[in-house]
Tab-separated table of C-alpha atoms in Angstrom:
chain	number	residue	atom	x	y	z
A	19	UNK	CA	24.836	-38.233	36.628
A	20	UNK	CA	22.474	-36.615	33.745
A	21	UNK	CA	18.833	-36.787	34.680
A	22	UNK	CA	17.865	-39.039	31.363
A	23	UNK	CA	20.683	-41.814	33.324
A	24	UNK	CA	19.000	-41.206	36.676
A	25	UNK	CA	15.203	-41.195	35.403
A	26	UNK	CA	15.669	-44.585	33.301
A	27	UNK	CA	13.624	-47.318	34.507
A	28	UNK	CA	11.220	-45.283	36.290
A	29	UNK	CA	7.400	-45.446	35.197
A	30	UNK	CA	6.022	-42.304	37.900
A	31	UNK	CA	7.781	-39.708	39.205
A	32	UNK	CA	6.228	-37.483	41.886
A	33	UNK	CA	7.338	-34.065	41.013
A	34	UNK	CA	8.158	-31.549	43.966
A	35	UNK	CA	7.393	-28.216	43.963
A	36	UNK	CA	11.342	-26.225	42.595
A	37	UNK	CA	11.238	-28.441	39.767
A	38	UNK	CA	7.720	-27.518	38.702
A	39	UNK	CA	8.590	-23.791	39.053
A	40	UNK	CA	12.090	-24.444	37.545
A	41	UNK	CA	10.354	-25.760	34.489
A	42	UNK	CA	6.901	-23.727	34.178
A	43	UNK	CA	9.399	-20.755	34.418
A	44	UNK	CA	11.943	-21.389	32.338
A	45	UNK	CA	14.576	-20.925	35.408
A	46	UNK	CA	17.958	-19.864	33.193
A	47	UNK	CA	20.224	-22.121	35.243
A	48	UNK	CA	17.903	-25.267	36.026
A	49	UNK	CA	15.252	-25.367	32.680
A	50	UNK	CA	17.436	-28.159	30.880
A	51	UNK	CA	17.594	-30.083	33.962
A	52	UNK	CA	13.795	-30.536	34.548
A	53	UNK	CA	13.161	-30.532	30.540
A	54	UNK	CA	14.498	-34.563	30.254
A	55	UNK	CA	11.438	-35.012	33.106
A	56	UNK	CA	8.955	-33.038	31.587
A	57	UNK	CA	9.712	-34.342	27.766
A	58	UNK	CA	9.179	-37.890	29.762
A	59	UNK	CA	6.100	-37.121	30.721
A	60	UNK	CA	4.606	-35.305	27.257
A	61	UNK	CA	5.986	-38.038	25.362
A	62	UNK	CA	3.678	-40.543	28.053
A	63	UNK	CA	7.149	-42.616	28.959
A	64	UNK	CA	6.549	-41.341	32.984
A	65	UNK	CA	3.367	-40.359	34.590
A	66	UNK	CA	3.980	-37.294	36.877
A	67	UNK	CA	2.677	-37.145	39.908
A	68	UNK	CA	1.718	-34.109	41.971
A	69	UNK	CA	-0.908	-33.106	45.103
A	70	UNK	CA	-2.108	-30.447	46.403
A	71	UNK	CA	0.709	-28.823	48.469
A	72	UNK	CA	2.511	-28.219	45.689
A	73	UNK	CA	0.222	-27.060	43.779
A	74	UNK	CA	-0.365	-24.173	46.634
A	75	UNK	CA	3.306	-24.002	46.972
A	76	UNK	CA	3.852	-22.878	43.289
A	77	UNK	CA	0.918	-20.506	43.270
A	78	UNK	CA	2.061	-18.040	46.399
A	79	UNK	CA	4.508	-16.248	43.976
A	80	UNK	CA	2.083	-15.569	41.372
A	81	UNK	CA	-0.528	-14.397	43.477
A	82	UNK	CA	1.390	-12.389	45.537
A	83	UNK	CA	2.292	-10.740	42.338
A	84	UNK	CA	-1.006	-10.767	40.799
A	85	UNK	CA	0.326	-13.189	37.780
A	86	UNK	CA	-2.785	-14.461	37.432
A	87	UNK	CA	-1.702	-16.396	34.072
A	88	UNK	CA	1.544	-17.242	35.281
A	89	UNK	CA	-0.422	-19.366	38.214
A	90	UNK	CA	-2.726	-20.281	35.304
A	91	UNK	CA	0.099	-21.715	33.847
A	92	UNK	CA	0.632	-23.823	37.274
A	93	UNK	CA	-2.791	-24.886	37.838
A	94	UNK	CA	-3.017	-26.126	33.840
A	95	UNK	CA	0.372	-28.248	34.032
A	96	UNK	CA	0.060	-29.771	38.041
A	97	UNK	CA	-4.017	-30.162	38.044
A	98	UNK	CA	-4.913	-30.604	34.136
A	99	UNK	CA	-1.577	-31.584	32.579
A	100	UNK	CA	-1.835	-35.053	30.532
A	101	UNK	CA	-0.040	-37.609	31.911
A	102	UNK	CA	0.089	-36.026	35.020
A	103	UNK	CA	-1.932	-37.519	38.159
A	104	UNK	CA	-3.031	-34.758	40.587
A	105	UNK	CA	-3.257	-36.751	43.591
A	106	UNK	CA	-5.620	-36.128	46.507
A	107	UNK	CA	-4.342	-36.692	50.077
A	108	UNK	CA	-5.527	-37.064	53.313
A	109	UNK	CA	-4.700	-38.392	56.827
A	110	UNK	CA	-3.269	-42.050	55.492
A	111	UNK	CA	-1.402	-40.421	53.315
A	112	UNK	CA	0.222	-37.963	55.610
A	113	UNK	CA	1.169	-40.751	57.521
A	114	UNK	CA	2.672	-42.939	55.106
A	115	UNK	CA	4.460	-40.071	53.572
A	116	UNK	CA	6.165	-39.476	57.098
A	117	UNK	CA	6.730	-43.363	57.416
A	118	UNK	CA	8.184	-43.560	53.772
A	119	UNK	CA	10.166	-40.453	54.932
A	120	UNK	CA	11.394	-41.515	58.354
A	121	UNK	CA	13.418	-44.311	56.479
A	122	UNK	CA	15.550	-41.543	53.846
């Protein structure tokens, strides 16, 4: 199934973390597979949605290597990016994540 198929129909998308790196970057083997998502969103047909854990998840790379624009280039697409909604969490959350989750 291509991702344009699988993505029709769907108004928000909450993006995990390997897509985000796949497509901030440019991951040779997965980039046109996140592009379809990411056009979605610039072109304001999905809002993304993201949170803080991912956020921290795609940063330990770049820090460890001291890529400070590279986790620049994170923090400007998961916290700033238009038509993206950077999501806050807390304990309800957590919970109705693991609900939602218990029932995959």
């Amino acid at each position: 199934m291509k991702v344009n198929n699988a993505i029709q129909g769907v108004r928000q998308l909450f993006l995990d973390t390997a897509p985000i790196i796949y497509y901030v970057e440019n991951h040779p083997n997965y980039y046109q597979l996140t592009e379809a998502i990411f056009d979605g969103i610039d072109e304001g047909l999905l809002l993304g949605v993201t949170s803080p854990i991912t956020l921290s998840e795609c940063l330990v790379h770049p820090y460890k290597l001291g890529l400070i624009a590279l986790a620049q280039d994170f923090i400007d697409l998961i916290v700033y990016g238009e038509n993206i909604n950077f999501l806050l969490i807390d304990e309800d959350i957590g919970k109705l994540a693991a609900q939602i989750k218990s029932k995959v």
